[in-house]
Amino acid sequence: MTAQYPPAAAPDRTPVRVALLGCGVVGTEVVRLLTTQADDLAARVGAPLHLVGIAVRNTATPRDPVVDPALVTEDAESLVDAADVVVEVVGGIEPARSLLLRAIRGGASVVTANKALLAEDGPTLYAAADAAGVDVYFEAAVAGAIPLVRPVRESLTGDRVRRVLGIVNGTTNFVLDRMASDGLDFDAAVAEAQQLGYAEADPTADVEGYDAAAKAAILASLAFHTRVSLADVDRQGITAVTAEDVAWAARTGHVVKLLAIAEHRPADGDGPEGVQVRVHPALVPTAHPLAGVRGAFNAVFVEAEAAGELMFYGRGAGGAPTASAVLGDLVSAARHRVHGGRGPAESFYADLPVLPARSARTRYQIRIDVTDRPGVLAQVATVLAEHGVSIEAVRQSAEPAEAGRATLARLVITTHEATEAALSATVAAIAEHDSVREVVSVLRVEGV
């Protein structure tokens, strides 16, 4: 007789009671998967998954027919008290935090897609779960369907992660991609993203980088065994990126992407050992794999000491992809309820300091409008040299003259690596130079 793995659910096995908090796009897809894949999920867990209820803000809101109205309730507290595993897809800080803590203290494991909560107060949840002996899973909080949290949290636990670099927000990637492919300006690209359902009516969390910063904080915490919160992340969104920025990127062999970057920096002559975490638009060379990530897709590079470079790619948002990650976590948490065991606990033994953004080292591309006369380039180069910023390449083009003004030239200067502090001082000095009309743009260059 051939043994089955995983074992089929025994007919008399006590079901695992599942409570769902939230029934929006993701929550509805979670219900759909629980319903349509019930037999397979039971076989994988070793017991049936029984959805005991769905907590919502308003039971009168129309819902997909897959959602049984008899399961819908506004009494979230009573619901979590009746569950073995609580799945939270509400988002936001409250009431999600209070409900999850109530569930944990009542002995339930939790599965959450709430990156904002984890980035702001994840350690509180982890500590409560450790004390109660239950699991906290959150694969869906970082990159939708892409299996990223589990590899960093578990598969690479025997390695040393050096750097995490990637696109973790599908909305901004769609916007920047449309600006590059069809020459749309920022507002038009955002409007299209909203029409297609990639962006919320209020896209602030995406376009200002808050969503990506929360995910970067979570990834940095996992990768470097150090508590990193949203407040530790240096954040810059894409609202200042113009169609001209995107066009110039193409002319210089780059594309503009909003990147989340978390890196371990060893102690050196410039400062102590620590972790740097930042989110900002950056120029990525067209030859780099991240440059080819189109539409609302996500992709993340993880650089580890022994494993080398690993790339994770896929749909980073959407109801079905996110629900897939939620169900994966739910199966893991439910199996532990049935067969015993625990998922990984929080690891923060390294306790590294989070270094200031001004100490981060990267390359830059600076676009400057200057008076078109001999010696100006040398004068600008002297300013860079005085601040310890060396030039890698210079491109110059004539700009149309405006009535009553001297002819202008556009300088596009790419630097070698420099600190944020040195670059800021350099740009300020350049802007004050007599021959400089305007510092048009300063963008970091990553992935080189």
Short mmCIF file of C-alpha atoms in Angstrom, two decimals:
data_model
loop_
_atom_site.label_atom_id
_atom_site.label_comp_id
_atom_site.label_asym_id
_atom_site.label_seq_id
_atom_site.Cartn_x
_atom_site.Cartn_y
_atom_site.Cartn_z
CA MET A 1 0.00 0.00 0.00
CA THR A 2 1.39 3.38 -0.99
CA ALA A 3 1.43 5.98 1.77
CA GLN A 4 -0.16 9.33 1.10
CA TYR A 5 1.58 12.62 1.79
CA PRO A 6 0.17 14.75 3.09
CA PRO A 7 -2.23 12.33 4.81
CA ALA A 8 -5.85 12.52 3.79
CA ALA A 9 -8.16 14.11 6.32
CA ALA A 10 -9.71 11.52 8.59
CA PRO A 11 -13.52 11.53 8.37
CA ASP A 12 -13.89 12.09 12.10
CA ARG A 13 -11.07 14.64 12.44
CA THR A 14 -12.24 17.74 14.31
CA PRO A 15 -12.43 20.67 11.85
CA VAL A 16 -10.14 23.66 12.25
CA ARG A 17 -12.34 26.68 12.88
CA VAL A 18 -11.40 29.65 10.71
CA ALA A 19 -12.59 33.24 11.24
CA LEU A 20 -12.17 35.80 8.48
CA LEU A 21 -11.85 39.50 9.27
CA GLY A 22 -12.71 41.54 6.18
CA CYS A 23 -14.56 40.65 3.01
CA GLY A 24 -13.33 43.04 0.36
CA VAL A 25 -11.57 41.94 -2.82
CA VAL A 26 -9.02 39.75 -1.03
CA GLY A 27 -11.43 38.44 1.60
CA THR A 28 -13.92 37.39 -1.07
CA GLU A 29 -11.22 35.45 -2.90
CA VAL A 30 -10.20 33.76 0.35
CA VAL A 31 -13.80 32.59 0.77
CA ARG A 32 -13.85 31.38 -2.83
CA LEU A 33 -10.69 29.30 -2.40
CA LEU A 34 -11.89 27.88 0.92
CA THR A 35 -15.12 26.83 -0.81
CA THR A 36 -13.87 25.52 -4.13
CA GLN A 37 -10.76 23.79 -2.78
CA ALA A 38 -12.22 22.46 0.45
CA ASP A 39 -11.32 18.80 -0.16
CA ASP A 40 -7.75 19.51 -1.23
CA LEU A 41 -7.20 21.88 1.69
CA ALA A 42 -8.56 19.29 4.12
CA ALA A 43 -6.15 16.70 2.73
CA ARG A 44 -3.20 19.07 3.07
CA VAL A 45 -4.09 20.10 6.60
CA GLY A 46 -5.22 16.71 7.85
CA ALA A 47 -8.61 18.08 8.90
CA PRO A 48 -11.38 20.13 7.31
CA LEU A 49 -11.17 23.92 7.40
CA HIS A 50 -14.48 25.22 8.69
CA LEU A 51 -15.23 28.90 8.07
CA VAL A 52 -17.17 29.90 11.17
CA GLY A 53 -17.82 33.52 10.21
CA ILE A 54 -16.80 36.65 8.35
CA ALA A 55 -16.55 39.95 10.23
CA VAL A 56 -17.41 43.10 8.26
CA ARG A 57 -18.22 46.70 9.05
CA ASN A 58 -21.67 46.61 7.45
CA THR A 59 -23.60 43.40 6.86
CA ALA A 60 -25.95 45.18 4.45
CA THR A 61 -23.23 45.80 1.85
CA PRO A 62 -23.86 43.75 -1.34
CA ARG A 63 -21.40 40.87 -1.75
CA ASP A 64 -20.31 38.21 -4.19
CA PRO A 65 -22.67 35.19 -4.22
CA VAL A 66 -19.80 32.98 -3.04
CA VAL A 67 -20.15 34.64 0.39
CA ASP A 68 -22.85 32.97 2.48
CA PRO A 69 -24.88 35.81 4.11
CA ALA A 70 -25.44 33.59 7.15
CA LEU A 71 -21.70 33.77 7.91
CA VAL A 72 -21.46 37.56 7.81
CA THR A 73 -21.41 39.43 11.11
CA GLU A 74 -20.47 42.78 12.57
CA ASP A 75 -19.50 41.17 15.89
CA ALA A 76 -15.80 40.64 15.23
CA GLU A 77 -14.86 40.08 18.86
CA SER A 78 -17.23 37.15 19.36
CA LEU A 79 -16.08 35.70 16.07
CA VAL A 80 -12.38 35.65 16.94
CA ASP A 81 -13.24 34.10 20.30
CA ALA A 82 -14.75 31.13 18.44
CA ALA A 83 -11.81 30.45 16.09
CA ASP A 84 -8.68 28.31 15.98
CA VAL A 85 -7.14 30.45 13.22
CA VAL A 86 -8.03 34.07 12.47
CA VAL A 87 -7.36 35.45 8.99
CA GLU A 88 -7.17 39.25 8.85
CA VAL A 89 -7.49 41.13 5.56
CA VAL A 90 -9.06 44.33 6.91
CA GLY A 91 -5.90 46.47 6.78
CA GLY A 92 -5.05 49.53 8.84
CA ILE A 93 -3.93 49.64 12.44
CA GLU A 94 -7.19 49.54 14.39
CA PRO A 95 -9.33 47.57 14.96
CA ALA A 96 -7.04 45.00 13.31
CA ARG A 97 -4.38 45.15 16.05
CA SER A 98 -6.84 44.78 18.92
CA LEU A 99 -8.68 41.93 17.22
CA LEU A 100 -5.50 40.00 16.41
CA LEU A 101 -4.17 40.43 19.95
CA ARG A 102 -7.51 39.22 21.30
CA ALA A 103 -7.32 36.17 19.02
CA ILE A 104 -3.74 35.38 20.04
CA ARG A 105 -4.42 35.73 23.75
CA GLY A 106 -7.41 33.44 23.27
CA GLY A 107 -5.16 30.75 21.81
CA ALA A 108 -5.79 31.27 18.08
CA SER A 109 -3.07 31.48 15.46
CA VAL A 110 -3.31 34.39 13.04
CA VAL A 111 -2.70 34.96 9.35
CA THR A 112 -2.52 38.57 8.20
CA ALA A 113 -1.91 40.55 5.02
CA ASN A 114 -1.60 43.79 7.00
CA LYS A 115 1.79 45.31 6.15
CA ALA A 116 0.99 48.63 7.82
CA LEU A 117 0.31 46.96 11.16
CA LEU A 118 3.35 44.68 10.96
CA ALA A 119 5.64 47.57 10.03
CA GLU A 120 4.33 49.76 12.84
CA ASP A 121 3.80 47.26 15.65
CA GLY A 122 4.74 43.76 14.52
CA PRO A 123 6.86 43.00 17.62
CA THR A 124 3.78 43.35 19.84
CA LEU A 125 2.02 40.64 17.84
CA TYR A 126 5.09 38.41 17.76
CA ALA A 127 5.65 38.69 21.51
CA ALA A 128 2.00 37.91 22.24
CA ALA A 129 2.10 34.90 19.92
CA ASP A 130 5.28 33.62 21.53
CA ALA A 131 3.73 33.89 24.98
CA ALA A 132 0.58 32.09 23.83
CA GLY A 133 2.40 29.42 21.84
CA VAL A 134 0.61 30.20 18.56
CA ASP A 135 1.66 31.19 15.05
CA VAL A 136 1.76 34.51 13.21
CA TYR A 137 2.00 34.16 9.43
CA PHE A 138 2.14 37.07 6.97
CA GLU A 139 3.33 35.98 3.53
CA ALA A 140 0.65 38.09 1.81
CA ALA A 141 1.80 41.28 3.56
CA VAL A 142 4.86 41.85 1.38
CA ALA A 143 4.51 40.80 -2.25
CA GLY A 144 1.10 39.30 -2.88
CA ALA A 145 1.38 35.81 -4.36
CA ILE A 146 5.18 35.90 -4.57
CA PRO A 147 6.68 33.50 -2.01
CA LEU A 148 9.19 35.88 -0.46
CA VAL A 149 8.64 36.03 3.30
CA ARG A 150 9.04 32.28 3.77
CA PRO A 151 12.34 32.02 1.83
CA VAL A 152 13.84 34.97 3.71
CA ARG A 153 12.40 33.88 7.06
CA GLU A 154 13.14 30.17 6.77
CA SER A 155 15.06 29.02 3.68
CA LEU A 156 17.87 31.57 4.14
CA THR A 157 18.05 31.29 7.92
CA GLY A 158 21.38 29.47 7.59
CA ASP A 159 22.84 32.17 5.35
CA ARG A 160 23.67 35.86 5.70
CA VAL A 161 21.54 38.21 3.65
CA ARG A 162 23.49 41.21 2.43
CA ARG A 163 20.92 43.15 0.46
CA VAL A 164 17.29 43.14 -0.61
CA LEU A 165 16.44 45.21 -3.68
CA GLY A 166 13.16 45.23 -5.50
CA ILE A 167 9.87 46.50 -6.82
CA VAL A 168 7.25 45.79 -4.17
CA ASN A 169 4.37 48.05 -5.21
CA GLY A 170 2.44 47.14 -8.34
CA THR A 171 0.56 50.44 -8.60
CA THR A 172 3.67 52.59 -8.88
CA ASN A 173 5.31 50.13 -11.24
CA PHE A 174 2.25 50.32 -13.50
CA VAL A 175 2.28 54.13 -13.41
CA LEU A 176 5.99 54.40 -14.22
CA ASP A 177 5.70 51.74 -16.91
CA ARG A 178 2.88 53.64 -18.63
CA MET A 179 4.89 56.87 -18.45
CA ALA A 180 7.79 55.06 -20.12
CA SER A 181 5.90 53.07 -22.74
CA ASP A 182 3.36 55.67 -23.92
CA GLY A 183 4.80 58.96 -22.67
CA LEU A 184 1.91 59.62 -20.28
CA ASP A 185 2.38 62.25 -17.62
CA PHE A 186 2.07 61.24 -13.98
CA ASP A 187 -1.57 62.30 -13.48
CA ALA A 188 -2.76 60.54 -16.62
CA ALA A 189 -0.95 57.33 -15.68
CA VAL A 190 -2.44 57.38 -12.17
CA ALA A 191 -5.92 57.96 -13.59
CA GLU A 192 -5.52 54.93 -15.85
CA ALA A 193 -4.33 52.84 -12.90
CA GLN A 194 -7.46 53.85 -11.00
CA GLN A 195 -9.71 52.95 -13.93
CA LEU A 196 -8.15 49.49 -14.13
CA GLY A 197 -8.41 48.89 -10.39
CA TYR A 198 -4.65 49.00 -9.75
CA ALA A 199 -4.89 52.21 -7.70
CA GLU A 200 -7.31 53.30 -5.00
CA ALA A 201 -9.44 56.42 -5.33
CA ASP A 202 -6.88 57.96 -2.96
CA PRO A 203 -3.54 56.60 -4.23
CA THR A 204 -1.42 58.34 -1.60
CA ALA A 205 -0.22 55.18 0.16
CA ASP A 206 1.14 53.87 -3.13
CA VAL A 207 2.49 56.92 -4.96
CA GLU A 208 4.05 58.48 -1.85
CA GLY A 209 5.85 55.22 -1.06
CA TYR A 210 4.16 54.38 2.26
CA ASP A 211 3.06 50.93 1.08
CA ALA A 212 6.53 50.07 -0.23
CA ALA A 213 8.17 51.45 2.92
CA ALA A 214 6.06 49.20 5.15
CA LYS A 215 7.06 46.18 3.08
CA ALA A 216 10.71 47.25 3.16
CA ALA A 217 10.58 47.45 6.96
CA ILE A 218 9.18 43.92 7.18
CA LEU A 219 11.78 42.51 4.79
CA ALA A 220 14.64 44.27 6.56
CA SER A 221 13.47 42.93 9.93
CA LEU A 222 13.45 39.38 8.57
CA ALA A 223 16.64 39.60 6.52
CA PHE A 224 18.83 41.20 9.17
CA HIS A 225 17.31 39.82 12.41
CA THR A 226 16.74 43.36 13.59
CA ARG A 227 13.56 45.23 14.43
CA VAL A 228 12.93 47.82 11.73
CA SER A 229 9.78 49.92 11.82
CA LEU A 230 8.10 52.08 9.20
CA ALA A 231 9.54 55.17 10.90
CA ASP A 232 13.07 53.83 10.23
CA VAL A 233 12.59 53.80 6.47
CA ASP A 234 13.80 56.76 4.43
CA ARG A 235 10.86 57.25 2.05
CA GLN A 236 10.38 59.18 -1.18
CA GLY A 237 7.46 58.57 -3.52
CA ILE A 238 7.09 59.07 -7.27
CA THR A 239 4.89 62.19 -7.32
CA ALA A 240 7.84 64.36 -8.38
CA VAL A 241 8.81 62.07 -11.28
CA THR A 242 8.00 63.77 -14.57
CA ALA A 243 7.52 62.55 -18.11
CA GLU A 244 10.79 64.33 -18.89
CA ASP A 245 12.59 62.32 -16.17
CA VAL A 246 11.32 59.11 -17.72
CA ALA A 247 12.28 60.22 -21.25
CA TRP A 248 15.78 61.21 -20.17
CA ALA A 249 16.15 57.87 -18.39
CA ALA A 250 15.54 56.11 -21.70
CA ARG A 251 18.07 58.35 -23.48
CA THR A 252 20.74 57.34 -20.97
CA GLY A 253 19.92 53.62 -21.03
CA HIS A 254 17.77 53.44 -17.90
CA VAL A 255 14.20 53.06 -16.71
CA VAL A 256 12.70 54.68 -13.61
CA LYS A 257 11.45 52.32 -10.90
CA LEU A 258 10.29 52.81 -7.33
CA LEU A 259 12.68 50.59 -5.39
CA ALA A 260 12.68 49.25 -1.86
CA ILE A 261 16.25 48.73 -0.68
CA ALA A 262 17.38 47.15 2.56
CA GLU A 263 21.04 46.46 3.09
CA HIS A 264 23.46 45.39 5.76
CA ARG A 265 26.48 47.64 5.97
CA PRO A 266 29.56 46.37 7.80
CA ALA A 267 31.56 48.74 9.96
CA ASP A 268 34.11 50.73 7.98
CA GLY A 269 35.95 54.03 8.07
CA ASP A 270 32.73 55.88 7.31
CA GLY A 271 30.67 54.51 10.17
CA PRO A 272 29.47 51.61 12.32
CA GLU A 273 27.87 48.35 11.29
CA GLY A 274 24.15 48.67 10.75
CA VAL A 275 21.13 48.41 8.50
CA GLN A 276 19.95 50.95 5.94
CA VAL A 277 16.42 50.87 4.59
CA ARG A 278 15.07 53.22 1.94
CA VAL A 279 12.35 53.57 -0.67
CA HIS A 280 12.78 55.96 -3.57
CA PRO A 281 12.54 56.27 -7.36
CA ALA A 282 15.76 55.22 -9.04
CA LEU A 283 17.28 54.76 -12.46
CA VAL A 284 17.80 51.09 -13.29
CA PRO A 285 19.99 50.13 -16.30
CA THR A 286 17.93 48.55 -19.07
CA ALA A 287 20.14 45.44 -18.94
CA HIS A 288 19.15 44.76 -15.32
CA PRO A 289 16.32 42.22 -14.81
CA LEU A 290 14.33 44.71 -12.73
CA ALA A 291 14.15 47.05 -15.73
CA GLY A 292 12.00 44.52 -17.56
CA VAL A 293 9.37 44.22 -14.81
CA ARG A 294 6.28 45.62 -16.48
CA GLY A 295 2.78 46.62 -15.48
CA ALA A 296 1.63 45.83 -11.96
CA PHE A 297 4.14 43.02 -11.42
CA ASN A 298 6.65 42.90 -8.56
CA ALA A 299 10.19 41.53 -8.46
CA VAL A 300 12.69 41.33 -5.63
CA PHE A 301 16.40 40.50 -5.59
CA VAL A 302 17.85 38.96 -2.45
CA GLU A 303 21.64 38.89 -2.24
CA ALA A 304 23.01 36.39 0.27
CA GLU A 305 26.56 35.52 1.21
CA ALA A 306 26.41 31.82 0.27
CA ALA A 307 23.33 31.60 -1.98
CA GLY A 308 24.31 34.57 -4.11
CA GLU A 309 21.61 36.44 -6.03
CA LEU A 310 18.03 35.16 -5.89
CA MET A 311 15.16 36.77 -7.80
CA PHE A 312 11.47 36.47 -6.93
CA TYR A 313 8.97 37.60 -9.54
CA GLY A 314 5.20 37.58 -9.93
CA ARG A 315 1.93 39.35 -9.29
CA GLY A 316 2.35 41.52 -6.23
CA ALA A 317 -1.28 42.51 -5.75
CA GLY A 318 -4.85 41.61 -6.62
CA GLY A 319 -7.52 39.57 -4.93
CA ALA A 320 -6.69 36.09 -6.21
CA PRO A 321 -2.86 36.34 -5.97
CA THR A 322 -3.00 37.74 -2.44
CA ALA A 323 -5.60 35.14 -1.41
CA SER A 324 -3.25 32.43 -2.67
CA ALA A 325 -0.57 33.60 -0.23
CA VAL A 326 -3.14 33.83 2.58
CA LEU A 327 -4.30 30.25 1.98
CA GLY A 328 -0.71 29.00 2.01
CA ASP A 329 -0.23 30.52 5.45
CA LEU A 330 -3.62 29.24 6.60
CA VAL A 331 -2.69 25.67 5.68
CA SER A 332 0.58 25.96 7.61
CA ALA A 333 -1.10 27.38 10.72
CA ALA A 334 -3.93 24.83 10.56
CA ARG A 335 -1.52 21.89 10.17
CA HIS A 336 0.22 22.96 13.34
CA ARG A 337 -3.14 22.97 15.13
CA VAL A 338 -3.83 19.43 13.90
CA HIS A 339 -0.41 17.79 14.11
CA GLY A 340 1.43 20.00 16.60
CA GLY A 341 4.44 22.21 16.04
CA ARG A 342 5.07 25.92 15.64
CA GLY A 343 6.00 28.22 12.83
CA PRO A 344 9.13 30.39 13.07
CA ALA A 345 9.20 32.97 15.84
CA GLU A 346 10.48 36.51 15.51
CA SER A 347 14.28 36.67 15.21
CA PHE A 348 15.86 39.94 16.31
CA TYR A 349 19.03 38.74 17.99
CA ALA A 350 21.33 40.88 15.81
CA ASP A 351 19.74 44.11 17.08
CA LEU A 352 21.68 46.23 14.60
CA PRO A 353 21.26 50.01 14.56
CA VAL A 354 19.31 51.50 11.67
CA LEU A 355 21.74 53.88 10.02
CA PRO A 356 20.70 57.35 8.81
CA ALA A 357 19.87 57.77 5.15
CA ARG A 358 22.55 60.45 4.77
CA SER A 359 25.22 57.75 5.12
CA ALA A 360 23.85 55.59 2.30
CA ARG A 361 26.20 55.24 -0.67
CA THR A 362 24.94 55.05 -4.25
CA ARG A 363 25.41 56.54 -7.71
CA TYR A 364 23.44 59.55 -8.90
CA GLN A 365 22.33 61.15 -12.12
CA ILE A 366 22.04 64.94 -11.97
CA ARG A 367 20.38 66.98 -14.73
CA ILE A 368 21.36 70.65 -14.79
CA ASP A 369 20.47 73.56 -17.07
CA VAL A 370 23.50 75.84 -17.43
CA THR A 371 24.49 78.86 -19.50
CA ASP A 372 25.99 77.54 -22.73
CA ARG A 373 29.47 79.04 -22.64
CA PRO A 374 33.01 77.66 -22.47
CA GLY A 375 34.28 76.52 -19.08
CA VAL A 376 30.93 75.88 -17.40
CA LEU A 377 31.35 72.11 -17.36
CA ALA A 378 34.78 72.48 -15.77
CA GLN A 379 33.31 74.79 -13.12
CA VAL A 380 30.56 72.31 -12.28
CA ALA A 381 33.09 69.46 -12.18
CA THR A 382 35.18 71.48 -9.74
CA VAL A 383 32.20 71.86 -7.41
CA LEU A 384 31.64 68.09 -7.42
CA ALA A 385 35.32 67.44 -6.75
CA GLU A 386 35.35 69.87 -3.83
CA HIS A 387 32.62 67.79 -2.19
CA GLY A 388 34.28 64.45 -2.85
CA VAL A 389 31.88 63.41 -5.60
CA SER A 390 33.58 62.00 -8.70
CA ILE A 391 32.10 62.01 -12.19
CA GLU A 392 31.56 58.75 -14.08
CA ALA A 393 30.02 60.20 -17.26
CA VAL A 394 28.72 63.48 -18.70
CA ARG A 395 26.22 64.03 -21.47
CA GLN A 396 25.53 67.49 -22.87
CA SER A 397 22.80 68.76 -25.18
CA ALA A 398 21.62 72.20 -26.27
CA GLU A 399 18.28 73.44 -24.98
CA PRO A 400 15.98 75.79 -26.93
CA ALA A 401 16.73 79.41 -26.05
CA GLU A 402 13.97 81.45 -24.40
CA ALA A 403 13.30 85.03 -25.48
CA GLY A 404 15.63 87.43 -23.68
CA ARG A 405 17.71 84.66 -22.10
CA ALA A 406 21.12 83.25 -22.86
CA THR A 407 21.36 79.94 -24.70
CA LEU A 408 21.18 77.02 -22.28
CA ALA A 409 22.87 73.64 -22.25
CA ARG A 410 21.56 70.56 -20.45
CA LEU A 411 24.23 68.66 -18.53
CA VAL A 412 23.47 65.11 -17.46
CA ILE A 413 26.09 64.01 -14.97
CA THR A 414 26.35 60.46 -13.66
CA THR A 415 28.48 60.11 -10.54
CA HIS A 416 30.43 57.32 -8.98
CA GLU A 417 29.24 56.17 -5.56
CA ALA A 418 28.80 58.96 -3.03
CA THR A 419 27.02 59.39 0.25
CA GLU A 420 23.63 61.04 0.42
CA ALA A 421 25.15 63.75 2.60
CA ALA A 422 27.91 64.54 0.08
CA LEU A 423 25.46 64.57 -2.80
CA SER A 424 23.03 66.91 -1.03
CA ALA A 425 25.82 69.36 -0.25
CA THR A 426 27.06 69.14 -3.83
CA VAL A 427 23.65 69.84 -5.36
CA ALA A 428 23.14 72.81 -3.04
CA ALA A 429 26.50 74.26 -4.09
CA ILE A 430 25.81 73.67 -7.79
CA ALA A 431 22.43 75.39 -7.54
CA GLU A 432 24.11 78.55 -6.22
CA HIS A 433 26.64 78.74 -9.07
CA ASP A 434 26.28 81.78 -11.37
CA SER A 435 26.26 79.68 -14.53
CA VAL A 436 23.56 77.27 -13.32
CA ARG A 437 20.01 78.12 -14.31
CA GLU A 438 18.37 75.16 -12.58
CA VAL A 439 19.09 71.76 -11.07
CA VAL A 440 16.31 69.99 -12.94
CA SER A 441 16.48 66.54 -11.43
CA VAL A 442 18.49 64.32 -9.10
CA LEU A 443 17.86 60.58 -9.26
CA ARG A 444 19.76 57.70 -7.72
CA VAL A 445 21.16 54.97 -9.97
CA GLU A 446 20.73 51.41 -8.65
CA GLY A 447 21.37 47.93 -9.96
CA VAL A 448 24.76 48.69 -11.48
#
